[in-house]
Coordinates of C-alpha atoms in Angstrom, one line a residue:
M1 CA 24.4 47.9 47.6
S2 CA 22.0 48.9 45.2
A3 CA 19.0 51.1 46.1
I4 CA 16.1 49.3 47.8
G5 CA 13.6 48.5 45.4
A6 CA 14.8 50.3 42.6
V7 CA 13.4 49.0 39.4
S8 CA 13.9 49.7 35.8
P9 CA 11.5 51.4 33.3
G10 CA 8.9 49.0 32.4
V11 CA 9.4 46.7 35.2
A12 CA 6.9 45.9 37.8
E13 CA 7.2 47.4 41.2
P14 CA 8.5 45.3 43.6
M15 CA 6.3 44.2 46.6
I16 CA 7.2 45.6 50.0
P17 CA 7.8 43.1 52.7
T18 CA 4.9 42.5 55.3
Q19 CA 7.6 42.5 58.0
R20 CA 9.0 45.8 56.9
R21 CA 5.4 47.5 56.3
L22 CA 4.2 46.2 60.0
T23 CA 7.3 47.2 61.7
L24 CA 7.0 51.0 59.9
L25 CA 3.5 51.0 61.1
C26 CA 4.1 49.9 64.6
L27 CA 7.0 52.8 64.8
A28 CA 4.2 55.2 63.4
A29 CA 1.9 54.3 66.1
L30 CA 4.5 55.4 68.8
T31 CA 3.8 58.7 67.8
I32 CA 0.1 59.1 69.3
M33 CA 1.2 56.7 72.1
S34 CA 3.1 59.8 73.5
G35 CA -0.1 61.5 74.0
A36 CA -2.9 59.2 73.8
T37 CA -2.1 57.0 76.8
V38 CA -2.2 59.2 79.4
A39 CA -4.9 61.7 78.4
P40 CA -7.5 60.1 80.6
S41 CA -5.2 60.6 83.5
L42 CA -5.2 64.3 83.3
P43 CA -8.0 65.2 85.7
A44 CA -6.4 62.8 88.4
L45 CA -3.0 64.0 88.1
E46 CA -4.3 67.8 88.5
A47 CA -5.9 66.5 91.6
H48 CA -2.8 64.7 92.8
F49 CA -0.8 68.0 92.1
A50 CA -3.6 70.5 93.2
Q51 CA -1.2 72.3 95.4
H52 CA 0.7 73.6 92.4
E53 CA 0.3 76.9 91.3
N54 CA -1.3 77.0 87.6
I55 CA -1.8 73.4 88.0
A56 CA -4.8 73.7 85.0
L57 CA -2.1 74.6 82.6
L58 CA 0.7 72.5 83.7
S59 CA -1.3 69.4 83.7
R60 CA -2.1 70.0 80.1
L61 CA 1.4 70.3 79.6
I62 CA 2.1 66.8 80.5
L63 CA 0.4 66.2 77.3
S64 CA 1.6 68.9 75.2
L65 CA 5.3 69.2 76.5
P66 CA 6.7 66.4 74.2
A67 CA 5.0 68.2 71.3
L68 CA 7.3 71.3 71.8
M69 CA 10.4 69.0 71.8
I70 CA 9.2 67.3 68.7
A71 CA 8.9 70.6 66.9
L72 CA 12.3 71.7 68.2
C73 CA 14.4 68.8 67.6
A74 CA 12.5 67.4 64.3
P75 CA 14.4 69.5 61.8
L76 CA 17.8 68.7 63.6
A77 CA 16.7 65.0 63.5
G78 CA 15.7 65.2 59.5
L79 CA 19.3 66.7 59.1
I80 CA 20.9 63.9 61.3
S81 CA 18.8 61.3 59.1
D82 CA 19.8 62.7 55.7
R83 CA 23.4 62.8 56.5
Y84 CA 24.0 59.8 58.8
G85 CA 21.5 57.2 58.1
R86 CA 17.9 56.6 59.2
R87 CA 18.3 53.4 61.0
R88 CA 21.1 54.5 63.7
L89 CA 19.1 57.6 64.5
L90 CA 15.5 55.3 64.8
I91 CA 17.0 52.8 67.1
M92 CA 18.7 55.4 69.3
A93 CA 15.4 57.2 69.3
V94 CA 13.3 54.2 70.2
S95 CA 15.7 53.2 73.5
I96 CA 15.2 56.8 74.7
Y97 CA 11.3 56.7 74.2
T98 CA 11.0 53.5 76.4
L99 CA 13.3 54.8 79.0
A100 CA 11.8 58.2 79.1
G101 CA 8.0 57.1 79.0
A102 CA 8.6 54.5 81.6
S103 CA 10.6 56.3 83.8
T104 CA 7.6 58.5 84.8
L105 CA 6.5 55.6 86.9
L106 CA 9.1 56.6 89.2
Q107 CA 8.8 60.4 89.4
D108 CA 7.4 61.6 92.7
S109 CA 7.3 65.3 91.7
L110 CA 5.9 67.1 88.9
E111 CA 9.2 69.0 87.8
G112 CA 10.7 65.3 87.5
L113 CA 7.5 64.2 85.4
L114 CA 7.8 67.4 83.1
A115 CA 11.7 66.6 82.5
S116 CA 10.7 63.0 81.6
R117 CA 8.2 64.2 79.0
I118 CA 10.8 66.5 77.5
L119 CA 13.0 63.4 77.1
L120 CA 10.1 61.8 75.5
G121 CA 9.4 64.3 72.8
I122 CA 13.1 64.5 71.7
A123 CA 12.7 60.3 71.2
V124 CA 9.3 60.9 69.3
A125 CA 11.3 63.6 66.8
G126 CA 13.6 61.1 65.9
T127 CA 11.2 58.4 65.5
M128 CA 8.8 60.1 63.7
T129 CA 11.4 61.8 61.3
S130 CA 13.2 58.5 60.6
V131 CA 10.1 56.6 59.7
S132 CA 8.5 59.3 57.3
A133 CA 11.7 59.2 55.4
L134 CA 12.0 55.7 55.2
V135 CA 8.5 55.4 54.0
G136 CA 9.8 57.8 51.2
D137 CA 13.0 55.5 50.6
Y138 CA 11.0 52.2 50.6
F139 CA 8.0 53.1 48.5
S140 CA 7.3 54.4 45.2
P141 CA 4.6 57.0 44.8
A142 CA 1.9 54.8 44.1
Q143 CA 2.8 52.4 46.7
R144 CA 3.1 55.5 49.4
Q145 CA -0.4 56.4 48.8
V146 CA -1.6 53.2 49.7
Y147 CA 0.3 52.8 52.6
M148 CA -0.2 56.3 54.0
S149 CA -4.0 55.6 54.3
Q150 CA -2.6 52.4 56.2
Q151 CA -0.5 54.4 58.2
G152 CA -3.2 56.8 58.9
A153 CA -5.5 53.8 60.0
F154 CA -3.0 52.4 62.1
I155 CA -2.1 55.3 64.1
S156 CA -5.6 55.8 64.8
L157 CA -6.5 52.4 65.7
G158 CA -3.1 52.5 68.1
G159 CA -4.8 55.6 69.4
V160 CA -7.8 53.8 70.3
V161 CA -5.8 50.9 72.1
C162 CA -3.9 53.3 74.1
L163 CA -7.0 55.5 75.1
M164 CA -8.9 52.4 76.3
A165 CA -5.9 50.7 78.1
G166 CA -4.6 53.9 79.5
G167 CA -8.5 54.8 80.6
L168 CA -8.7 51.4 82.2
L169 CA -5.3 51.7 83.8
A170 CA -6.0 55.4 84.9
D171 CA -9.1 53.8 86.8
I172 CA -6.5 52.0 88.8
H173 CA -4.1 55.1 89.5
W174 CA -3.2 58.2 87.4
R175 CA 0.4 57.0 87.1
A176 CA -0.4 53.2 85.9
P177 CA -0.9 54.0 82.0
F178 CA 2.7 55.2 81.8
A179 CA 3.9 51.6 81.8
I180 CA 2.7 51.3 78.4
Y181 CA 5.5 53.2 77.0
A182 CA 7.9 50.2 78.0
V183 CA 6.4 48.0 75.0
A184 CA 8.4 50.2 72.5
I185 CA 11.5 48.5 73.5
L186 CA 10.0 45.2 71.6
L187 CA 10.3 46.9 68.2
I188 CA 13.8 47.3 68.1
P189 CA 14.6 43.7 67.2
A190 CA 12.3 44.2 64.2
V191 CA 14.0 47.3 63.4
L192 CA 17.5 45.5 63.1
R193 CA 15.7 42.8 61.3
Y194 CA 13.3 44.5 58.9
L195 CA 14.5 48.0 58.0
P196 CA 17.6 47.9 56.1
E197 CA 19.6 51.2 55.8
P198 CA 18.6 52.5 52.0
S199 CA 21.5 53.7 50.0
R200 CA 20.7 57.1 48.5
N201 CA 22.5 56.7 44.7
T202 CA 21.2 58.2 41.7
A203 CA 19.3 55.1 40.9
H204 CA 17.4 55.5 44.1
Q205 CA 16.5 59.2 43.1
M206 CA 15.6 58.3 39.9
R207 CA 13.1 55.5 41.1
S208 CA 11.5 57.9 43.4
G209 CA 10.7 60.1 40.3
A210 CA 12.0 63.1 42.0
K211 CA 13.2 65.7 39.1
K212 CA 14.2 68.8 41.5
E213 CA 16.2 69.4 44.8
T214 CA 13.8 71.6 46.3
P215 CA 9.9 71.4 46.6
Y216 CA 7.8 74.2 45.5
W217 CA 8.1 76.4 48.7
P218 CA 4.9 78.2 48.8
A219 CA 2.9 75.3 48.3
F220 CA 5.5 73.6 51.2
A221 CA 4.7 76.5 53.3
L222 CA 1.0 76.1 52.9
L223 CA 1.2 72.6 53.9
L224 CA 3.1 73.2 56.8
G225 CA 0.4 75.9 58.2
A226 CA -2.3 73.4 57.2
A227 CA -0.5 70.8 59.4
M228 CA 0.2 73.1 62.2
F229 CA -3.6 74.3 63.0
N230 CA -4.9 70.8 62.0
S231 CA -2.9 69.8 65.1
L232 CA -4.0 72.6 67.4
A233 CA -7.4 72.1 66.8
F234 CA -7.2 68.2 67.4
F235 CA -5.3 68.4 70.4
L236 CA -8.3 70.1 72.1
I237 CA -10.1 66.8 72.2
P238 CA -7.2 64.7 74.5
T239 CA -6.6 68.0 76.3
Q240 CA -9.9 69.4 77.0
L241 CA -12.2 66.9 76.4
P242 CA -11.8 64.8 79.7
F243 CA -12.8 68.2 81.5
L244 CA -15.7 69.0 79.4
L245 CA -17.2 65.5 80.5
Q246 CA -16.7 66.1 84.1
E247 CA -18.7 69.3 83.9
L248 CA -21.6 67.0 82.2
G249 CA -21.1 64.6 85.3
I250 CA -18.9 61.9 83.7
D251 CA -15.7 61.8 85.8
T252 CA -14.5 57.8 85.4
P253 CA -11.0 58.0 83.3
S254 CA -12.1 54.9 81.4
L255 CA -15.4 56.7 79.9
A256 CA -13.2 59.7 78.9
G257 CA -10.8 57.3 77.1
I258 CA -13.8 56.1 75.3
A259 CA -15.1 59.1 74.3
I260 CA -12.0 60.1 72.8
A261 CA -11.0 56.9 71.2
T262 CA -14.2 57.1 69.0
S263 CA -12.8 59.9 66.8
N264 CA -9.5 57.4 66.5
L265 CA -11.9 54.7 65.6
V266 CA -13.8 56.3 62.8
G267 CA -10.6 58.0 61.9
A268 CA -8.8 54.7 61.2
L269 CA -12.0 54.0 58.8
A270 CA -12.1 57.2 57.2
S271 CA -8.1 56.5 56.4
L272 CA -8.9 53.5 54.5
T273 CA -12.0 54.5 52.9
L274 CA -12.7 58.2 52.7
Y275 CA -9.3 59.2 52.2
P276 CA -8.6 57.3 48.9
R277 CA -11.9 58.4 47.4
A278 CA -11.5 61.9 48.6
R279 CA -8.3 62.2 46.7
D280 CA -9.3 60.7 43.6
H281 CA -12.5 62.9 43.0
L282 CA -11.5 66.0 44.8
G283 CA -7.6 66.7 44.3
K284 CA -4.9 67.6 46.8
T285 CA -6.8 70.9 47.7
G286 CA -10.4 69.4 47.9
V287 CA -9.2 66.9 50.1
F288 CA -8.2 69.9 52.7
A289 CA -11.6 71.5 52.2
L290 CA -13.3 68.4 52.9
G291 CA -11.1 67.5 56.2
F292 CA -11.3 71.0 57.7
A293 CA -15.2 71.1 57.0
V294 CA -16.0 67.9 58.5
M295 CA -13.7 68.5 61.4
A296 CA -15.6 72.0 61.9
F297 CA -18.9 70.3 62.2
G298 CA -17.8 67.6 64.6
M299 CA -16.0 70.2 66.7
G300 CA -19.3 72.2 66.7
L301 CA -21.1 69.4 68.2
I302 CA -19.1 68.6 70.8
A303 CA -19.6 72.3 72.1
G304 CA -23.2 71.6 72.3
A305 CA -22.9 67.9 73.6
E306 CA -25.0 67.3 76.9
S307 CA -24.4 63.7 77.3
L308 CA -21.7 61.1 76.8
Y309 CA -23.6 59.7 73.8
A310 CA -23.9 63.3 72.3
V311 CA -20.0 63.8 72.6
M312 CA -19.3 60.1 71.4
I313 CA -21.3 61.0 67.8
A314 CA -19.4 64.3 67.7
T315 CA -16.1 62.8 68.3
A316 CA -16.8 60.2 65.6
I317 CA -17.6 62.9 63.0
Y318 CA -14.3 64.8 64.1
G319 CA -12.6 61.5 63.6
A320 CA -13.7 61.3 60.0
G321 CA -12.3 64.8 59.0
M322 CA -9.0 64.0 61.0
G323 CA -8.8 60.4 59.4
T324 CA -9.0 61.8 55.8
L325 CA -6.6 65.0 56.5
I326 CA -3.7 63.5 58.3
P327 CA -2.8 60.8 56.0
H328 CA -3.1 63.5 53.3
I329 CA -0.9 65.9 54.6
F330 CA 2.1 63.4 55.0
A331 CA 1.5 61.8 51.6
T332 CA 1.4 65.6 50.2
G333 CA 4.7 66.3 51.8
L334 CA 6.6 63.2 50.7
E335 CA 5.4 63.8 46.8
L336 CA 7.2 67.4 47.4
A337 CA 10.4 65.9 48.9
A338 CA 13.3 64.9 47.0
P339 CA 15.0 61.9 48.1
T340 CA 18.2 63.9 49.5
L341 CA 16.1 66.2 51.5
R342 CA 13.5 63.5 52.8
G343 CA 14.6 63.5 56.2
R344 CA 14.7 67.4 56.5
I345 CA 11.2 67.7 54.7
S346 CA 9.9 65.1 57.1
G347 CA 11.5 67.0 60.0
A348 CA 9.5 70.2 59.0
L349 CA 6.3 68.7 58.7
A350 CA 6.8 66.7 62.4
A351 CA 7.9 70.1 63.7
S352 CA 4.6 71.7 62.3
V353 CA 2.4 69.1 63.6
F354 CA 3.7 69.0 67.1
I355 CA 4.3 72.6 67.5
G356 CA 0.4 72.6 66.7
Q357 CA -0.1 70.3 69.5
F358 CA 2.3 72.4 72.2
L359 CA 0.6 75.5 71.2
S360 CA -3.2 74.2 71.7
P361 CA -3.2 74.6 75.6
L362 CA -1.4 77.6 75.7
V363 CA -3.9 79.1 73.0
S364 CA -7.2 77.5 74.4
Q365 CA -6.7 77.3 78.1
P366 CA -6.8 81.3 78.6
W367 CA -9.8 81.4 76.6
I368 CA -11.6 78.7 78.4
D369 CA -10.8 80.1 81.5
R370 CA -12.6 83.4 80.5
F371 CA -15.4 81.9 78.5
G372 CA -15.8 78.3 79.3
L373 CA -15.2 74.7 78.1
A374 CA -18.1 74.7 75.4
S375 CA -17.0 78.0 74.1
G376 CA -13.2 76.6 73.4
F377 CA -14.8 74.0 71.0
S378 CA -17.0 76.4 69.7
A379 CA -14.2 79.2 68.6
A380 CA -12.2 76.0 67.3
S381 CA -15.1 75.0 65.0
C382 CA -15.2 78.7 63.6
A383 CA -11.7 78.7 62.9
L384 CA -11.8 75.4 61.4
I385 CA -14.7 76.9 59.0
V386 CA -12.5 79.3 57.9
F387 CA -9.4 77.0 56.9
A388 CA -12.3 75.1 55.0
G389 CA -13.3 78.3 53.0
L390 CA -9.7 79.0 52.3
A391 CA -9.0 75.5 51.2
L392 CA -12.1 75.7 49.0
T393 CA -10.8 78.7 47.6
L394 CA -7.7 77.7 46.6
H395 CA -9.4 74.5 45.1
W396 CA -11.5 76.6 42.7
L397 CA -9.0 78.8 41.6
K398 CA -7.2 78.2 38.6
P399 CA -3.6 77.4 39.9
K400 CA -0.5 79.0 38.1
P401 CA 1.3 76.3 35.6
S402 CA 4.1 76.0 38.5
M403 CA 1.7 75.5 40.9
E404 CA -0.3 73.1 39.5
M405 CA 1.5 69.9 39.7
N406 CA 2.0 70.7 43.6
L407 CA -1.5 71.8 44.6
Q408 CA -3.8 70.2 42.2

């Protein structure tokens, strides 16, 4: 079988089938479902297991424990994907995702619930790594830029749907949102029909425009650091915002879901509109500076918010920065990856993203216990300003020739 989508010089790039694009987009949305779905349930879950010691931290781990497993397993998933194929891993991962997610409905203990979240994280590692590698396989560099903005929007919109549905179901019972995970099984027929296993031959590598087997490691290390810190800051919203709203007298789970979903909705719009323009006008490092700066402003507004309306405005501003930055991180990573290393590069990116999510409550909870919830968001805003300044410095410094094509 020839390489999927291989083209000869001077020949127009082939159109990507709509069914394939939609299947990839739906699979990508499973990653945000792993956390967003149950975020509105956290306060009620904490109250249900109040007899457990350190339940404040353990309840946050319900959201972030899958992230640890993704961080640990994604590099291995990338290696398996490169050696044995994307589709086999993807089918197995989606099947485990469904079983692990829905099994939480039957868990009567906090330990069993945490165990199911571990298994869910392993499944997300395989899903996210396979999908990212397939995007690199199927799409040309130009098509990839368009797709990544669409994926960022689709993931954000998926987050809106999951948060709204999770919030409404949490109004019924804290356990009810876990039923949403069962819908993942519906994607397996689409994977079998619309996602053929790409061949990795010479024509495929030439089509991708890769000229070297390894990325420029200093640039890639900076990218991994940005991905990790972005997730560490972002995860304050689903893990801590419901509790901040409680302090403001807003203790309805569905309203917490709406407040969190606002950032995802604006993030979707930013991915489709702001990100392409920022990429064209600011360059790669300029987008990082813009994204971190906007996120810092939004996080600072969350810290000072005194009403649901103020919180929603703040999360909307934060979402604009997040929606610009997230697709940029993955698009840049795929640009740095040679075809034979795409699985491993995708795995490294996934690991960085999700280790940041796992570390978020471990870093933020001690600070919040000592200084308060609002102070936690203020500290995150200050850290984001520092990262925006570092990105701006890199943007204005003249890069060395070896870095220019990677960073500028």
